[in-house]
Coordinates of C-alpha atoms in Angstrom, one line a residue:
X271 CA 70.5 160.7 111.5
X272 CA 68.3 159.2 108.4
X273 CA 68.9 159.4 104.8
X274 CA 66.3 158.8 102.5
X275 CA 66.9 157.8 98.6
X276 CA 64.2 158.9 95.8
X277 CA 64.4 156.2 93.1
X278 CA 63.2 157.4 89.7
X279 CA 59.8 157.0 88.6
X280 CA 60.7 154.6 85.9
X281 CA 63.4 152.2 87.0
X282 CA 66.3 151.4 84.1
X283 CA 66.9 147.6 84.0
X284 CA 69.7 147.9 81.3
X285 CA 73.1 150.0 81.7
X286 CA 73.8 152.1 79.0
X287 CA 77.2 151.9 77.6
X288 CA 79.3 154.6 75.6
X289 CA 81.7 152.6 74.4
X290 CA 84.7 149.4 75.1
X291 CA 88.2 148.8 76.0
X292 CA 89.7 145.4 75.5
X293 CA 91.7 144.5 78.6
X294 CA 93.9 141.1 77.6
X295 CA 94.9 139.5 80.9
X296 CA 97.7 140.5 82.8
X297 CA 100.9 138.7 83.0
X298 CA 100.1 138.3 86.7
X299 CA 97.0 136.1 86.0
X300 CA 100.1 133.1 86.3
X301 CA 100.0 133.8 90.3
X302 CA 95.8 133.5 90.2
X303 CA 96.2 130.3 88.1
X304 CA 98.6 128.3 89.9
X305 CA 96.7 128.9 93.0
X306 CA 93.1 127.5 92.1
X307 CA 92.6 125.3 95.3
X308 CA 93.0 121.9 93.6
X309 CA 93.5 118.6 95.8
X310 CA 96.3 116.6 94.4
X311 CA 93.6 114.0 94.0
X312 CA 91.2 116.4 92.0
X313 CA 94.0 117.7 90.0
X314 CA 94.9 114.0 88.7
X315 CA 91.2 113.5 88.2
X316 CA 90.7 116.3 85.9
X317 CA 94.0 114.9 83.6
X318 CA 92.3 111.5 83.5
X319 CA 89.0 113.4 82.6
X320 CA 90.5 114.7 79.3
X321 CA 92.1 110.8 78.7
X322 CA 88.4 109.9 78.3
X323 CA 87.2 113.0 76.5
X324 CA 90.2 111.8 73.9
X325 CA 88.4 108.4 73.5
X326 CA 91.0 106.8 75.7
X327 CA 90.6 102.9 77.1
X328 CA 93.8 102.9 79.1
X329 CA 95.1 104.8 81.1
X330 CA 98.1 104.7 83.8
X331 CA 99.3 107.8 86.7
X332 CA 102.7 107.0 86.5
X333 CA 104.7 108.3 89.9
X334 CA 108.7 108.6 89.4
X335 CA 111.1 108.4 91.6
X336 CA 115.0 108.3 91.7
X337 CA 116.1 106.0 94.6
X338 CA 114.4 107.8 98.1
X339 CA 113.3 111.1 95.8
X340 CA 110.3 111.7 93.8
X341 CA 110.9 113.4 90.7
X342 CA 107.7 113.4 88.6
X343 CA 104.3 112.4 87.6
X344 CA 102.8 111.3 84.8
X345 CA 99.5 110.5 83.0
X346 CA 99.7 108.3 80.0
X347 CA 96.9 107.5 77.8
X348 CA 95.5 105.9 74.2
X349 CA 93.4 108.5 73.0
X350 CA 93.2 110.3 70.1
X351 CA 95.9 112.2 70.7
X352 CA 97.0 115.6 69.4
X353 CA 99.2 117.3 66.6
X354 CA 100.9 120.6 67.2
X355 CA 98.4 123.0 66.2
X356 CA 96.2 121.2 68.8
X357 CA 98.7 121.3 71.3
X358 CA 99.2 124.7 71.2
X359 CA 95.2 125.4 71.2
X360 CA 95.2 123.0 74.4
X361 CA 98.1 125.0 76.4
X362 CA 96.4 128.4 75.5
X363 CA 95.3 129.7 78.3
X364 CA 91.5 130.6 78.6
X365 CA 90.9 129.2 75.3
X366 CA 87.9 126.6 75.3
X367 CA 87.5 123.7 72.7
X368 CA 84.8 122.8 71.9
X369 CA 82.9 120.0 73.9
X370 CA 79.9 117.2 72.5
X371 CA 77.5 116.6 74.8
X372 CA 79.3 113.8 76.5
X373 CA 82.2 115.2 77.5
X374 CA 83.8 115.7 81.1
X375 CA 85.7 118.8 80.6
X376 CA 83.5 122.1 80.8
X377 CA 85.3 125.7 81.2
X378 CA 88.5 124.9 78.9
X379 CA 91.1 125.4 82.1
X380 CA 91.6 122.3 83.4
X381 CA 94.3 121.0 82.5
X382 CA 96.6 124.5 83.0
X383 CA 95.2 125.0 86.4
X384 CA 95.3 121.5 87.5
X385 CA 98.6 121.1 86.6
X386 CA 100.3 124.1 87.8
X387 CA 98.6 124.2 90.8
X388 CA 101.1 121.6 91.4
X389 CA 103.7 121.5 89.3
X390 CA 106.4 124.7 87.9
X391 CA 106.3 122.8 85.1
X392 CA 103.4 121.0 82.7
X393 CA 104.6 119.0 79.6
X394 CA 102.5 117.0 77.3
X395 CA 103.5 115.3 74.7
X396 CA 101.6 113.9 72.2
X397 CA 101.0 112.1 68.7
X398 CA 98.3 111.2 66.3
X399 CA 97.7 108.5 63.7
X400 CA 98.7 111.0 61.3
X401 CA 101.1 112.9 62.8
X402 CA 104.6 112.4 65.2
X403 CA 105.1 113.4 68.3
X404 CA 104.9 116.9 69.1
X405 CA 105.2 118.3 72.6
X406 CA 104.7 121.9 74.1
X407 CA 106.1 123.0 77.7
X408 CA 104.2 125.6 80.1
X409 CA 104.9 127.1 83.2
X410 CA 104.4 129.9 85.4
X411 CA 107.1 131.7 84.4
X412 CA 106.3 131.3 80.8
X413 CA 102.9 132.7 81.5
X414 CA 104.1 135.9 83.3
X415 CA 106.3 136.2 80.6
X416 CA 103.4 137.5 78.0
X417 CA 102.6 133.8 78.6
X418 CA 105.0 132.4 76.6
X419 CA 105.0 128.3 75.6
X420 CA 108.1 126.5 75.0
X421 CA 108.2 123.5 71.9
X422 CA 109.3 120.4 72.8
X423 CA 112.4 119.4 70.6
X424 CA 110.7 117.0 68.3
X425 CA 113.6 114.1 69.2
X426 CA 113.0 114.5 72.6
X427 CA 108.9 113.6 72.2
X428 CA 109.0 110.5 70.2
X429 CA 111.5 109.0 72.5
X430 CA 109.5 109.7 75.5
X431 CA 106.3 108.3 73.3
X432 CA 108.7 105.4 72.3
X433 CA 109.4 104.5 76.5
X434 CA 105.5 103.6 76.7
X435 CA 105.1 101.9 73.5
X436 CA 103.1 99.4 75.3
X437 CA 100.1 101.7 75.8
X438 CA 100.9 104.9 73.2
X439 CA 100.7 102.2 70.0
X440 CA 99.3 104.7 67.0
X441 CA 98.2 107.7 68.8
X442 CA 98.1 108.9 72.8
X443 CA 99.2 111.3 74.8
X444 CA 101.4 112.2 77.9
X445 CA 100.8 114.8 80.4
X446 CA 104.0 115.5 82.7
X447 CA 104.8 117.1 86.0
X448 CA 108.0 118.3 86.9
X449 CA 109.0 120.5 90.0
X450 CA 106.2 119.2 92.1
X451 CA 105.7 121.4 94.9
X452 CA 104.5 118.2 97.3
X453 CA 107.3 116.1 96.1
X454 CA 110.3 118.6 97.0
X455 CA 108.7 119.0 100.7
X456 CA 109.3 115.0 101.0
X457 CA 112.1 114.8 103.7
X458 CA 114.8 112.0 103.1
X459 CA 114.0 108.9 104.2
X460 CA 110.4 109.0 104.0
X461 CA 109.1 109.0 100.0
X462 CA 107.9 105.3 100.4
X463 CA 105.8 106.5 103.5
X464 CA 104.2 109.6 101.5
X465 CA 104.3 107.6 98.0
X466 CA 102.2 104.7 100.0
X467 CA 99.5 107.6 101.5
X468 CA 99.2 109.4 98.3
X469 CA 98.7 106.5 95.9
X470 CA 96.2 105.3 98.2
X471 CA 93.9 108.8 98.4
X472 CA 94.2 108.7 94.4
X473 CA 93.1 105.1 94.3
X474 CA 90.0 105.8 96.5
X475 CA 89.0 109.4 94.5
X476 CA 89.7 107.6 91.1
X477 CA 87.9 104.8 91.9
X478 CA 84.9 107.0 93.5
X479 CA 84.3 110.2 90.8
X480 CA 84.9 108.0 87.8
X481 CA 83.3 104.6 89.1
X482 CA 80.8 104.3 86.6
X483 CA 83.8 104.5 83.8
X484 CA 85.3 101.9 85.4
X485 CA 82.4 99.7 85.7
X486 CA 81.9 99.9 82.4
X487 CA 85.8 98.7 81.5
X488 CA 88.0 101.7 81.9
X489 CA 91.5 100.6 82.5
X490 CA 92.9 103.1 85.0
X491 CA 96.2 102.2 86.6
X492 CA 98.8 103.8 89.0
X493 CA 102.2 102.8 88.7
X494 CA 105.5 103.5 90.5
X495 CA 108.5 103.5 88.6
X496 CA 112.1 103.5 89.5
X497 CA 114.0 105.7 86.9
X498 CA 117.4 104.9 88.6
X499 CA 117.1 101.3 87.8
X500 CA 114.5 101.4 85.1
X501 CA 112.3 98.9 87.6
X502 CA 108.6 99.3 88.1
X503 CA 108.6 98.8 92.5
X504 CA 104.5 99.2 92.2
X505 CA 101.6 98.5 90.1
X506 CA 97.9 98.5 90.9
X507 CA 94.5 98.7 89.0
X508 CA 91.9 101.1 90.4
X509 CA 89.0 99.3 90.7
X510 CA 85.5 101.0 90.4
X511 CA 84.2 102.2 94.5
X512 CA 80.8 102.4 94.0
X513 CA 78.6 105.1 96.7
X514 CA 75.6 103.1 95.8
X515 CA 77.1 99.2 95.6
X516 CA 75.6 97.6 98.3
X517 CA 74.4 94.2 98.2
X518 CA 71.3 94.5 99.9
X519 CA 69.4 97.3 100.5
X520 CA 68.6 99.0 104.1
X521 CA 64.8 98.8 103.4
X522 CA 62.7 96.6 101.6
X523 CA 61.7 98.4 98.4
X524 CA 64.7 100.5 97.7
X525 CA 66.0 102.0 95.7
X526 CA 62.8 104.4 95.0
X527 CA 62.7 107.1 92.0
X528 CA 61.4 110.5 92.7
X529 CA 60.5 113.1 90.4
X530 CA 61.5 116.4 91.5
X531 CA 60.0 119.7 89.1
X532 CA 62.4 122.3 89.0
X533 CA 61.6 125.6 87.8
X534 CA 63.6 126.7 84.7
X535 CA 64.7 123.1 84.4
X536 CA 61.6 120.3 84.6
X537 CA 61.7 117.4 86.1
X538 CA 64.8 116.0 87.5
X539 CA 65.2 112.1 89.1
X540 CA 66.3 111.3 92.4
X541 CA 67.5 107.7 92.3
X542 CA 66.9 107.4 96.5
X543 CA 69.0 104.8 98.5
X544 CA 69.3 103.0 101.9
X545 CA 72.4 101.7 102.6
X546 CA 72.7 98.7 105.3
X547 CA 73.2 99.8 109.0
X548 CA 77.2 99.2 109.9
X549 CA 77.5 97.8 106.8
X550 CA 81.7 97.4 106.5
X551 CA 81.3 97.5 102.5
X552 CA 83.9 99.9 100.9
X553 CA 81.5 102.1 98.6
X554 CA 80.1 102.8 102.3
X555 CA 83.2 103.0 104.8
X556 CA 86.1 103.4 102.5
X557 CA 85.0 106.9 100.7
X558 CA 85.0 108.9 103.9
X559 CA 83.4 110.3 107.1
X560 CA 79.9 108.3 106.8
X561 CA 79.0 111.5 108.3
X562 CA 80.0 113.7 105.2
X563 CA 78.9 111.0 103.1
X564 CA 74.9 111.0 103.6
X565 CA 73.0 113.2 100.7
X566 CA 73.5 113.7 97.3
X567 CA 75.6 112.3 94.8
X568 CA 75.7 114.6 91.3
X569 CA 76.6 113.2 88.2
X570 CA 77.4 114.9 85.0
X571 CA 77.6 112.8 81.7
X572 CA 78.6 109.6 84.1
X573 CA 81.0 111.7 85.9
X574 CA 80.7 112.1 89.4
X575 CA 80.8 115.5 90.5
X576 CA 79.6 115.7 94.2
X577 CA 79.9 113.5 96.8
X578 CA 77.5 113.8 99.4
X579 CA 76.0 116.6 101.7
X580 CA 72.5 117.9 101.2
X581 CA 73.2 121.3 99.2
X582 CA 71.1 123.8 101.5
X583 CA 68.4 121.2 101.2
X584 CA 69.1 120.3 105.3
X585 CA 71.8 119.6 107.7
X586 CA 73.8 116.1 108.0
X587 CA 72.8 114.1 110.6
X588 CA 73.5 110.8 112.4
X589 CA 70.0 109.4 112.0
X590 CA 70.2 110.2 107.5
X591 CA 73.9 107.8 107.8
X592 CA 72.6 105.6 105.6
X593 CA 70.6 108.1 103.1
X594 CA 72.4 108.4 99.5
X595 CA 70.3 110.1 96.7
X596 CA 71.9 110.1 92.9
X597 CA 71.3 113.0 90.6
X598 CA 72.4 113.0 87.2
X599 CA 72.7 116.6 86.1
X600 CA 70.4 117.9 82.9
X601 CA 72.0 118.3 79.7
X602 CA 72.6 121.6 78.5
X603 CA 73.1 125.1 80.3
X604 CA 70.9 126.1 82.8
X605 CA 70.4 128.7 85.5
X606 CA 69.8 126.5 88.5
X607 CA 73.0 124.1 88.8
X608 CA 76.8 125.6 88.6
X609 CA 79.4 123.1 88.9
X610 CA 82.7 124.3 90.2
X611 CA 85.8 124.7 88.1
X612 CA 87.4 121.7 90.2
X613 CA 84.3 119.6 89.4
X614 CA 84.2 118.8 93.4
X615 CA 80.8 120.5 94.1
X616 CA 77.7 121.7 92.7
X617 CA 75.7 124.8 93.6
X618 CA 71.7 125.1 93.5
X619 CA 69.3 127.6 93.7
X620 CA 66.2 127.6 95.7
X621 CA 64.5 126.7 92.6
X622 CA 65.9 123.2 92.9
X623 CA 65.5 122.7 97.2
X624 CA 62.1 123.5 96.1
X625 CA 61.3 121.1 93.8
X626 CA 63.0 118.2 96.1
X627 CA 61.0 119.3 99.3
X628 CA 57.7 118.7 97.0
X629 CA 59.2 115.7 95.3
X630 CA 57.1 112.2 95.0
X631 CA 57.9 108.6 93.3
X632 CA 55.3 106.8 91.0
X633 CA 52.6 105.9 94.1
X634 CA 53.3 109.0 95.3
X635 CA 55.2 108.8 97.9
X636 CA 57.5 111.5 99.0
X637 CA 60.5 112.4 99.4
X638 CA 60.0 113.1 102.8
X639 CA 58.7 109.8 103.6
X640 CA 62.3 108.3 102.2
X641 CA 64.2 110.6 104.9
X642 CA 61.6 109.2 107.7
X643 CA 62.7 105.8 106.1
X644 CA 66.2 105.7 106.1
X645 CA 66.0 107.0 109.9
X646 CA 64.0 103.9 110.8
X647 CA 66.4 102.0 109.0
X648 CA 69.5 104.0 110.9
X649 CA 67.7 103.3 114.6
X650 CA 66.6 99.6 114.0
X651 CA 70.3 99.0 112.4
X652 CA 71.9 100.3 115.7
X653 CA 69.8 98.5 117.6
X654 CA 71.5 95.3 116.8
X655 CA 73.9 93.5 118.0
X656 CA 77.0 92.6 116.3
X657 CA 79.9 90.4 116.7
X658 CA 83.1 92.5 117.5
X659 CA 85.9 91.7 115.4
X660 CA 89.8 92.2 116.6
X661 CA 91.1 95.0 114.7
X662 CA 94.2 94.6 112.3
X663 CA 96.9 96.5 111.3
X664 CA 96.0 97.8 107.3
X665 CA 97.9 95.4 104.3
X666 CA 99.9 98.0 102.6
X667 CA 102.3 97.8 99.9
X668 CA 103.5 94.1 98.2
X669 CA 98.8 93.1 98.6
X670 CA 96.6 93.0 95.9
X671 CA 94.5 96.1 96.0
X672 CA 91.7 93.7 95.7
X673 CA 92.7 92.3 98.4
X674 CA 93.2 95.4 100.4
X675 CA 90.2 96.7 99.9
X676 CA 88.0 93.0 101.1
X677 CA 90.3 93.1 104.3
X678 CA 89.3 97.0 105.2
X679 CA 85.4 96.2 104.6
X680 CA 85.5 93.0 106.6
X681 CA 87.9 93.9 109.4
X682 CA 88.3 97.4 111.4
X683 CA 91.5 98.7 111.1
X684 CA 94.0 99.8 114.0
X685 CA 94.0 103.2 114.4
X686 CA 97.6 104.7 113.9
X687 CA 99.6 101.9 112.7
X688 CA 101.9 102.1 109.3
X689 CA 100.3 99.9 106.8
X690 CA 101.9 96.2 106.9
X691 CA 104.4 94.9 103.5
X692 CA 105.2 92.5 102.4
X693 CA 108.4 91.6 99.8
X694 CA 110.5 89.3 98.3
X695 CA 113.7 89.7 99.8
X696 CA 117.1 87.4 99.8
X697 CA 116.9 85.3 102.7
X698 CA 118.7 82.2 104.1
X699 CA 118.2 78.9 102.7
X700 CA 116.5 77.7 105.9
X701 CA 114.2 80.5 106.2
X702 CA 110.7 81.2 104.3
X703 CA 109.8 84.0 105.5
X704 CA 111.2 86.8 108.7
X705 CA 109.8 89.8 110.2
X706 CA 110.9 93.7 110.0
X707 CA 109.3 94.8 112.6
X708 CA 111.2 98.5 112.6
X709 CA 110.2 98.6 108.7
X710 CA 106.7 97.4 109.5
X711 CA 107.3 94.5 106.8
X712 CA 107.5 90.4 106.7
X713 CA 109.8 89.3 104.1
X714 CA 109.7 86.9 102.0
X715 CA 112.5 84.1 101.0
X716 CA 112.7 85.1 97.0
X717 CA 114.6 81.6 96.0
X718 CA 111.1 80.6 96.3
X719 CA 108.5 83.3 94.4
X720 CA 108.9 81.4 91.4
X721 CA 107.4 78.6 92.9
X722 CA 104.5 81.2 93.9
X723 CA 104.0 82.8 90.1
X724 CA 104.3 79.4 88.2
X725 CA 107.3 80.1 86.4
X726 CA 106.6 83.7 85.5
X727 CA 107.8 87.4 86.5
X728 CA 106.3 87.9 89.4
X729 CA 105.2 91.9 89.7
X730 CA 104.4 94.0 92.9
X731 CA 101.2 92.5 93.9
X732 CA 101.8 88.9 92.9
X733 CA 101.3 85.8 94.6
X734 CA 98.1 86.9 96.6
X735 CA 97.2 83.9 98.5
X736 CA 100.6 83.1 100.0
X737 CA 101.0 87.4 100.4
X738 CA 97.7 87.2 102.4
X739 CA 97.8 83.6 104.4
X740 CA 101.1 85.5 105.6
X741 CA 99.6 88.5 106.5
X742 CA 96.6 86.8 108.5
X743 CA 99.2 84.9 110.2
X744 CA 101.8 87.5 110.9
X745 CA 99.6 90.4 111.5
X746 CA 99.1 90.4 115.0
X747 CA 103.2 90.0 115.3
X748 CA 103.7 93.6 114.4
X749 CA 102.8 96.9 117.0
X750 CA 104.0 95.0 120.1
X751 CA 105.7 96.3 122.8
X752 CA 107.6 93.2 124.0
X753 CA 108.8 90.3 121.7
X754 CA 108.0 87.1 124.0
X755 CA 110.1 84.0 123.7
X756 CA 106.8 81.8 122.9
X757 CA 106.1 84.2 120.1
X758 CA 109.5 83.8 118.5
X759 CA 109.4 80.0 119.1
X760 CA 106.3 80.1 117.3
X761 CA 107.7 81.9 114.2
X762 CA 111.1 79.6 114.2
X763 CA 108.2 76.5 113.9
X764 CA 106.4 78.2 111.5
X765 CA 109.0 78.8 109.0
X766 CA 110.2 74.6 109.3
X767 CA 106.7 74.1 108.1
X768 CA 106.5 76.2 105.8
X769 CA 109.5 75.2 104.1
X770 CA 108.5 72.0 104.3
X771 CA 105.2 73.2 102.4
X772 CA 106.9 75.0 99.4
X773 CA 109.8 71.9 98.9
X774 CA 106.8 69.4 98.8
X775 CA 104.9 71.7 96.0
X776 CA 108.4 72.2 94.2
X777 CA 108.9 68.3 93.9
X778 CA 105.5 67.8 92.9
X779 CA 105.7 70.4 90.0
X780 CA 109.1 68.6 89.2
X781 CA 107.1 65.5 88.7
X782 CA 104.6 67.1 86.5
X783 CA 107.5 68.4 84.3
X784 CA 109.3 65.6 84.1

């Protein structure tokens, strides 16, 4: 059977119209909204986006719990803040502000779909320098219900602004999450295990997609705090993870700057890098599979917006490991890049793939002679031999991120193991320190952590020498199957000396004072 189709001698490229309708969205459209495919991690980076749009400086995630349960989340910042007229602009949904040429938010839905991906309910609260707080409430049921918003009681926002006075000063802002889906899944018994996990994943995407921010002095923090007992139990600073941070290059003469032309948008940089072979670095190791890792890095207005893979231009392989290429995005609209609504991926056309494949640097040199380079640099790398070091079991909760992070790029890490604490606890007078080993923690004597913070309150991560002298001692104590008799002699020895240690440094700061 054939069919055969007879176009018209003169093809139409426009579609005639007869007339419009205006469709406004259906209530329904909550369902479609809440279901956007966020990450947890992506969804807190696209709050923290519109902290910096505002003009914000500081910044803080702030996780709560109750005792074992974790109720909300927060993100606090200094910016410019809002009055309500602008709140109620910002909880519209579809409506889109209007961006400069700088700023990190893009399609005007990011901080609805972000949020109630996650949450049944988004709050934000917020004040200016000219106006008090205001606050407007959103969820999903308020959307199907001809997307009805719900207004703060006016009380109600200035106390919650008054409870970070430290950071909201004249003017900020406070996005809340209540009814967290992930939260209420938490079983009993194990919101420090997940709390631990999750605050890690954040640090590492924070500190990768907006590392350039934090380069350049962003303070972004992620706090834990207990509202049972009014306590903060955790505090770090994310600290920028740069893809591109390595201290030495992987072949002489890198980084190298190719000029791509793209049709329908000129020329566009490729900033090409060779990363060290089995370099342990944390902008290398820390980020991800080094697998998923190699290719290109997109940037838009500082932001990072892709992390890696080689967007149709080839396929990842072991031998391009060590091959990282940034791209900052061109200004303005074009037709050749699409960033995603997530900001997690960009999309190219041929036109682009094109213009790399042709690509050359200053001399000349192409862009094909970089790929041939870092594959030299991949085979000569594993060629070499290196000196094994004994794995450890990761420093978790009570260490310095800082810390952290030095002992993941110098040591391998045993696979399967809970993370190690480390806390001040009440002890015995004749003890310094004593192992957990069911809680995976060595505790710590707390009639001594003054002696540790020089008179002043200590906080999550303090003390970090005496924290980590502990942990490189004790380490190797944990994930045994068989607690030997030598082992606990050792330990009974240890802590004499010890002791010994901190009343000889208490005596001599006694003299000082005296």
């Amino acid at each position: 059977m054939s069919s055969s189709v007879s176009l018209p001698a003169s093809w139409q490229y426009d579609v005639p119209t007869s007339g419009s309708t205006h469709l406004p969205p259906d209530a329904g459209y909550a369902s479609a909204l809440t279901n956007q495919g966020y990450s947890f991690e992506a969804a807190v980076a696209d709050l923290v986006d519109n902290s910096i749009d505002a003009g914000a400086d500081s910044i803080v995630v702030h996780f709560l719990r109750n005792a074992d349960r974790i109720v909300s989340l927060l993100v606090l910042d200094n910016g410019a803040g809002m009055d309500g007229a602008a709140l109620d602009r910002a909880m519209t949904v579809g409506h889109r502000r209007s961006y400069g040429g700088t700023a990190l938010g893009m399609y005007g839905t990011g901080l609805k779909a972000a949020s109630l991906s996650h949450a049944g309910s988004l709050t934000v609260i917020s004040r200016t320098k000219r106006s008090g707080a205001a606050g407007r409430k959103l969820t999903a049921e308020g959307i199907a219900d001809d997307f009805r918003c719900d207004t703060v009681e006016p009380s109600f926002a200035q106390r919650q602004i008054d409870v970070y006075d430290g950071l909201i000063e004249w003017h900020g802002t406070i996005v809340r999450w209540d009814q967290v889906r992930a939260f209420e899944t938490v079983a009993k018994g194990e919101s420090e295990q997940y709390l631990s996990k999750a605050i890690s994943r954040l640090e590492t995407h924070l500190g990768l997609y907006l590392h350039r921010f934090l380069s350049r002095g962003l303070n972004l923090d992620i706090a834990v705090w207990d509202v049972g007992t009014g306590e903060e139990v955790d505090h770090i600073g994310v600290d920028a993870l740069d893809p591109f941070g390595y201290k030495v290059p992987g072949r002489a003469g890198y980084p190298k700057r190719f000029t791509a032309k793209v049709e329908g948008v000129g020329p566009v940089l490729l900033e090409a890098h060779i990363w060290p072979a089995k370099s342990q670095q944390a902008g290398f190791r820390q980020i991800g599979p080094v697998h998923e890792r190699q290719g290109l890095y997109f940037y838009r207005n500082d932001r990072l917006v892709q992390a890696g893979g080689w967007s149709d231009l080839r396929s990842s392989e072991g031998h391009l490991a060590l091959a990282r290429i940034a791209v900052d995005l061109p200004d303005g609209k074009n037709d050749v890049f699409s960033l995603t609504v997530k900001k997690d991926g960009v999309g190219v056309t041929p036109a682009f793939t094109h213009g790399v494949e042709k690509a050359t640097d200053s001399t000349g040199a192409t862009f094909r002679s970089y790929l041939s380079d870092a594959e030299a640099a991949y085979r000569d790398g594993a060629s070499r031999s290196v000196v094994e070091r004994p794995a450890v079991i990761e420093p978790g909760k009570g260490f310095d991120p800082k810390v952290k992070r030095v002992v993941q790029e110098e040591l391998p890490l045993k696979a399967g193991e809970e993370p190690l604490r480390i806390d001040w606890v009440s002890l015995p007078e004749d003890r310094f320190f004593k192992l957990d080993r069911d809680r995976h923690a060595i505790l710590i004597n707390k009639e001594f952590r003054d002696d540790f913070n020089e008179g002043r309150r200590g906080g999550a991560n303090d003390a970090p020498v005496t924290k980590t002298l502990l942990y490189l001692l004790l380490q190797d104590c944990f994930g045994l199957g068989r607690w030997e008799r030598k082992r606990a002699d050792r330990i009974d020895y240890w802590n004499s000396i010890l002791l010994a240690a901190v009343h000889a440094q208490r005596d001599r700061r006694n003299r000082a004072d005296s």
